[in-house]
Amino acid sequence: MGPARLVAGAALLALGARALAKTPPPSPQLLERGKIVYEGATAGCSACHGLTGEGNGPVAFAIKPPPRNFKTEPFKAGDRVEQIFTTITLGLPNTRMVGYPQLPEADRWALAYYVRSFRPAK
Ligand code: HEC
């Protein structure tokens, strides 16, 4: 590939990275992806948070402080999509909620929207 193409490719990559760094708009595809990652074995969110998001996953009973009931309890770290994204990325100090920076950024946004969807409409 020629130098002009390389430059164009690099510019596109940079654009792609910038686009992901800001909140993607909500979409059914994002929610669908979020559900798959949330319930999947790699991230394992539902093991603690439960399939219904009520903090009733199979290992939740063993955890102190216990996982949040996403439907009814206020969020310590905020429940805006950006705040949930940050919690998923960095975790919450001194709890069993570790950060998941290893998940692709797009999946963390998908998870943030999916977790947000458990909240009652405001
Ligand atoms: C090992 C159990 C465990 C796993 C796995 C886990 N969490 Fe958590 N999570 C917790 C606990 C415990 C808390 C509450 C900590 C506290 O009380 O501050 C929490 C808190 C949270 C919060 C913050 C709620 C608030 O109050 O601000 C979010 C959002 C969240 N988890 C999302 C996720 C997502 C998404 C995944 C999967 C990528 C996940 N968690 C995986 C145990 C877990």
mmCIF file of C-alpha atoms and ligand atoms in Angstrom:
data_model
loop_
_atom_site.group_PDB
_atom_site.id
_atom_site.type_symbol
_atom_site.label_atom_id
_atom_site.label_comp_id
_atom_site.label_asym_id
_atom_site.label_seq_id
_atom_site.Cartn_x
_atom_site.Cartn_y
_atom_site.Cartn_z
ATOM 1 C CA MET A 1 0.000 0.000 0.000
ATOM 2 C CA GLY A 2 1.294 3.513 -0.877
ATOM 3 C CA PRO A 3 2.049 6.259 1.649
ATOM 4 C CA ALA A 4 -1.165 8.172 0.819
ATOM 5 C CA ARG A 5 -3.200 5.098 1.696
ATOM 6 C CA LEU A 6 -1.278 4.602 4.913
ATOM 7 C CA VAL A 7 -1.993 8.172 5.965
ATOM 8 C CA ALA A 8 -5.684 7.778 5.118
ATOM 9 C CA GLY A 9 -5.771 4.547 7.098
ATOM 10 C CA ALA A 10 -4.164 6.149 10.126
ATOM 11 C CA ALA A 11 -6.591 9.078 9.968
ATOM 12 C CA LEU A 12 -9.529 6.668 9.872
ATOM 13 C CA LEU A 13 -8.146 4.748 12.844
ATOM 14 C CA ALA A 14 -7.755 7.965 14.818
ATOM 15 C CA LEU A 15 -11.310 8.946 13.945
ATOM 16 C CA GLY A 16 -12.553 5.525 15.031
ATOM 17 C CA ALA A 17 -10.834 5.826 18.403
ATOM 18 C CA ARG A 18 -12.301 9.304 18.953
ATOM 19 C CA ALA A 19 -15.778 8.169 17.997
ATOM 20 C CA LEU A 20 -15.642 5.413 20.619
ATOM 21 C CA ALA A 21 -14.312 7.688 23.331
ATOM 22 C CA LYS A 22 -17.604 9.566 23.387
ATOM 23 C CA THR A 23 -20.909 8.018 24.327
ATOM 24 C CA PRO A 24 -22.414 6.093 21.436
ATOM 25 C CA PRO A 25 -26.115 6.776 20.828
ATOM 26 C CA PRO A 26 -28.517 4.170 22.210
ATOM 27 C CA SER A 27 -29.647 1.495 19.790
ATOM 28 C CA PRO A 28 -31.399 -1.880 19.923
ATOM 29 C CA GLN A 29 -28.186 -3.508 18.641
ATOM 30 C CA LEU A 30 -26.202 -2.054 21.548
ATOM 31 C CA LEU A 31 -28.729 -3.360 24.085
ATOM 32 C CA GLU A 32 -28.755 -6.762 22.432
ATOM 33 C CA ARG A 33 -24.958 -6.901 22.567
ATOM 34 C CA GLY A 34 -25.027 -5.735 26.194
ATOM 35 C CA LYS A 35 -27.360 -8.568 27.166
ATOM 36 C CA ILE A 36 -25.105 -11.141 25.474
ATOM 37 C CA VAL A 37 -21.974 -9.862 27.261
ATOM 38 C CA TYR A 38 -23.787 -9.450 30.613
ATOM 39 C CA GLU A 39 -25.082 -13.015 30.541
ATOM 40 C CA GLY A 40 -21.959 -14.514 28.959
ATOM 41 C CA ALA A 41 -19.254 -16.430 30.820
ATOM 42 C CA THR A 42 -16.352 -14.116 29.891
ATOM 43 C CA ALA A 43 -17.614 -11.065 31.780
ATOM 44 C CA GLY A 44 -19.809 -13.062 34.160
ATOM 45 C CA CYS A 45 -21.860 -10.060 35.333
ATOM 46 C CA SER A 46 -25.025 -12.096 35.849
ATOM 47 C CA ALA A 47 -23.264 -14.520 38.234
ATOM 48 C CA CYS A 48 -23.312 -11.696 40.799
ATOM 49 C CA HIS A 49 -25.919 -9.245 39.536
ATOM 50 C CA GLY A 50 -28.464 -11.835 38.417
ATOM 51 C CA LEU A 51 -30.160 -12.290 35.064
ATOM 52 C CA THR A 52 -32.858 -9.849 36.173
ATOM 53 C CA GLY A 53 -30.347 -7.311 37.557
ATOM 54 C CA GLU A 54 -31.731 -7.595 41.057
ATOM 55 C CA GLY A 55 -28.455 -8.583 42.710
ATOM 56 C CA ASN A 56 -29.564 -12.201 42.967
ATOM 57 C CA GLY A 57 -26.992 -14.102 40.892
ATOM 58 C CA PRO A 58 -25.825 -17.547 42.050
ATOM 59 C CA VAL A 59 -22.730 -16.227 43.879
ATOM 60 C CA ALA A 60 -24.302 -13.005 45.223
ATOM 61 C CA PHE A 61 -25.086 -14.461 48.648
ATOM 62 C CA ALA A 62 -21.374 -14.833 49.432
ATOM 63 C CA ILE A 63 -20.463 -11.206 48.729
ATOM 64 C CA LYS A 64 -20.208 -8.252 51.116
ATOM 65 C CA PRO A 65 -21.198 -5.554 50.329
ATOM 66 C CA PRO A 66 -23.656 -7.428 48.112
ATOM 67 C CA PRO A 67 -24.210 -6.482 44.474
ATOM 68 C CA ARG A 68 -26.666 -3.691 43.872
ATOM 69 C CA ASN A 69 -30.283 -4.319 42.926
ATOM 70 C CA PHE A 70 -30.140 -2.385 39.660
ATOM 71 C CA LYS A 71 -33.926 -2.027 39.569
ATOM 72 C CA THR A 72 -34.626 -0.559 42.982
ATOM 73 C CA GLU A 73 -31.475 0.721 44.710
ATOM 74 C CA PRO A 74 -29.687 4.001 44.061
ATOM 75 C CA PHE A 75 -26.302 3.661 42.351
ATOM 76 C CA LYS A 76 -23.333 4.667 44.515
ATOM 77 C CA ALA A 77 -21.325 5.752 41.508
ATOM 78 C CA GLY A 78 -24.192 7.249 39.504
ATOM 79 C CA ASP A 79 -26.554 5.728 36.965
ATOM 80 C CA ARG A 80 -25.948 7.863 33.895
ATOM 81 C CA VAL A 81 -24.630 5.732 31.041
ATOM 82 C CA GLU A 82 -21.230 7.482 31.209
ATOM 83 C CA GLN A 83 -21.001 6.847 34.949
ATOM 84 C CA ILE A 84 -21.932 3.192 34.560
ATOM 85 C CA PHE A 85 -19.328 2.902 31.794
ATOM 86 C CA THR A 86 -16.699 4.278 34.190
ATOM 87 C CA THR A 87 -17.745 1.876 36.956
ATOM 88 C CA ILE A 88 -17.524 -1.067 34.556
ATOM 89 C CA THR A 89 -14.097 0.076 33.358
ATOM 90 C CA LEU A 90 -12.523 0.910 36.733
ATOM 91 C CA GLY A 91 -14.612 -1.046 39.248
ATOM 92 C CA LEU A 92 -15.475 0.170 42.754
ATOM 93 C CA PRO A 93 -12.639 0.282 45.296
ATOM 94 C CA ASN A 94 -12.766 -2.174 48.215
ATOM 95 C CA THR A 95 -15.606 -4.227 46.778
ATOM 96 C CA ARG A 96 -15.896 -7.359 44.698
ATOM 97 C CA MET A 97 -16.828 -5.133 41.770
ATOM 98 C CA VAL A 98 -13.545 -5.170 39.880
ATOM 99 C CA GLY A 99 -12.904 -3.159 36.721
ATOM 100 C CA TYR A 100 -13.217 -4.724 33.292
ATOM 101 C CA PRO A 101 -10.780 -2.626 31.209
ATOM 102 C CA GLN A 102 -9.902 -5.785 29.275
ATOM 103 C CA LEU A 103 -13.342 -5.889 27.649
ATOM 104 C CA PRO A 104 -13.504 -4.085 24.301
ATOM 105 C CA GLU A 105 -14.650 -0.503 24.761
ATOM 106 C CA ALA A 106 -17.680 -1.079 22.530
ATOM 107 C CA ASP A 107 -18.757 -3.949 24.792
ATOM 108 C CA ARG A 108 -18.390 -1.764 27.889
ATOM 109 C CA TRP A 109 -20.732 0.799 26.324
ATOM 110 C CA ALA A 110 -23.137 -2.007 25.417
ATOM 111 C CA LEU A 111 -23.023 -3.219 29.044
ATOM 112 C CA ALA A 112 -23.548 0.307 30.367
ATOM 113 C CA TYR A 113 -26.705 0.679 28.283
ATOM 114 C CA TYR A 114 -27.890 -2.779 29.241
ATOM 115 C CA VAL A 115 -27.399 -2.101 32.981
ATOM 116 C CA ARG A 116 -29.117 1.276 32.511
ATOM 117 C CA SER A 117 -32.103 -0.521 30.981
ATOM 118 C CA PHE A 118 -32.781 -2.208 34.340
ATOM 119 C CA ARG A 119 -33.405 1.215 35.916
ATOM 120 C CA PRO A 120 -36.958 2.464 36.226
ATOM 121 C CA ALA A 121 -37.734 5.123 33.611
ATOM 122 C CA LYS A 122 -37.154 8.626 34.956
HETATM 123 C C1 HEC B 1 -17.909 -11.046 41.740
HETATM 124 C C2 HEC B 1 -19.230 -10.415 41.649
HETATM 125 C C3 HEC B 1 -19.451 -9.350 40.601
HETATM 126 C C4 HEC B 1 -19.285 -9.441 39.242
HETATM 127 C C5 HEC B 1 -18.817 -10.643 38.437
HETATM 128 C C6 HEC B 1 -19.684 -8.162 38.695
HETATM 129 N N1 HEC B 1 -20.072 -7.324 39.681
HETATM 130 FE FE1 HEC B 1 -20.796 -5.443 39.452
HETATM 131 N N2 HEC B 1 -20.858 -5.218 41.467
HETATM 132 C C7 HEC B 1 -20.598 -6.201 42.391
HETATM 133 C C8 HEC B 1 -20.772 -5.682 43.717
HETATM 134 C C9 HEC B 1 -20.557 -6.453 45.003
HETATM 135 C C10 HEC B 1 -21.157 -4.321 43.562
HETATM 136 C C11 HEC B 1 -21.518 -3.337 44.661
HETATM 137 C C12 HEC B 1 -20.335 -2.793 45.360
HETATM 138 C C13 HEC B 1 -20.753 -1.752 46.359
HETATM 139 O O1 HEC B 1 -21.626 -2.005 47.157
HETATM 140 O O2 HEC B 1 -20.195 -0.667 46.300
HETATM 141 C C14 HEC B 1 -21.203 -4.078 42.133
HETATM 142 C C15 HEC B 1 -21.522 -2.866 41.563
HETATM 143 C C16 HEC B 1 -21.745 -2.661 40.210
HETATM 144 C C17 HEC B 1 -22.187 -1.440 39.626
HETATM 145 C C18 HEC B 1 -22.328 -0.107 40.354
HETATM 146 C C19 HEC B 1 -23.616 0.157 41.019
HETATM 147 C C20 HEC B 1 -23.489 1.425 41.814
HETATM 148 O O3 HEC B 1 -23.993 1.416 42.921
HETATM 149 O O4 HEC B 1 -22.905 2.417 41.338
HETATM 150 C C21 HEC B 1 -22.336 -1.649 38.281
HETATM 151 C C22 HEC B 1 -22.798 -0.660 37.236
HETATM 152 C C23 HEC B 1 -21.962 -3.012 38.026
HETATM 153 N N3 HEC B 1 -21.601 -3.607 39.224
HETATM 154 C C24 HEC B 1 -21.955 -3.613 36.799
HETATM 155 C C25 HEC B 1 -21.347 -4.842 36.534
HETATM 156 C C26 HEC B 1 -21.141 -5.373 35.207
HETATM 157 C C27 HEC B 1 -21.630 -4.745 33.920
HETATM 158 C C28 HEC B 1 -20.464 -6.547 35.359
HETATM 159 C C29 HEC B 1 -19.927 -7.465 34.269
HETATM 160 C C30 HEC B 1 -18.930 -6.857 33.405
HETATM 161 C C31 HEC B 1 -20.287 -6.749 36.786
HETATM 162 N N4 HEC B 1 -20.818 -5.699 37.462
HETATM 163 C C32 HEC B 1 -19.671 -7.861 37.347
HETATM 164 C C33 HEC B 1 -20.229 -7.502 42.118
HETATM 165 C C34 HEC B 1 -19.932 -7.999 40.870
#
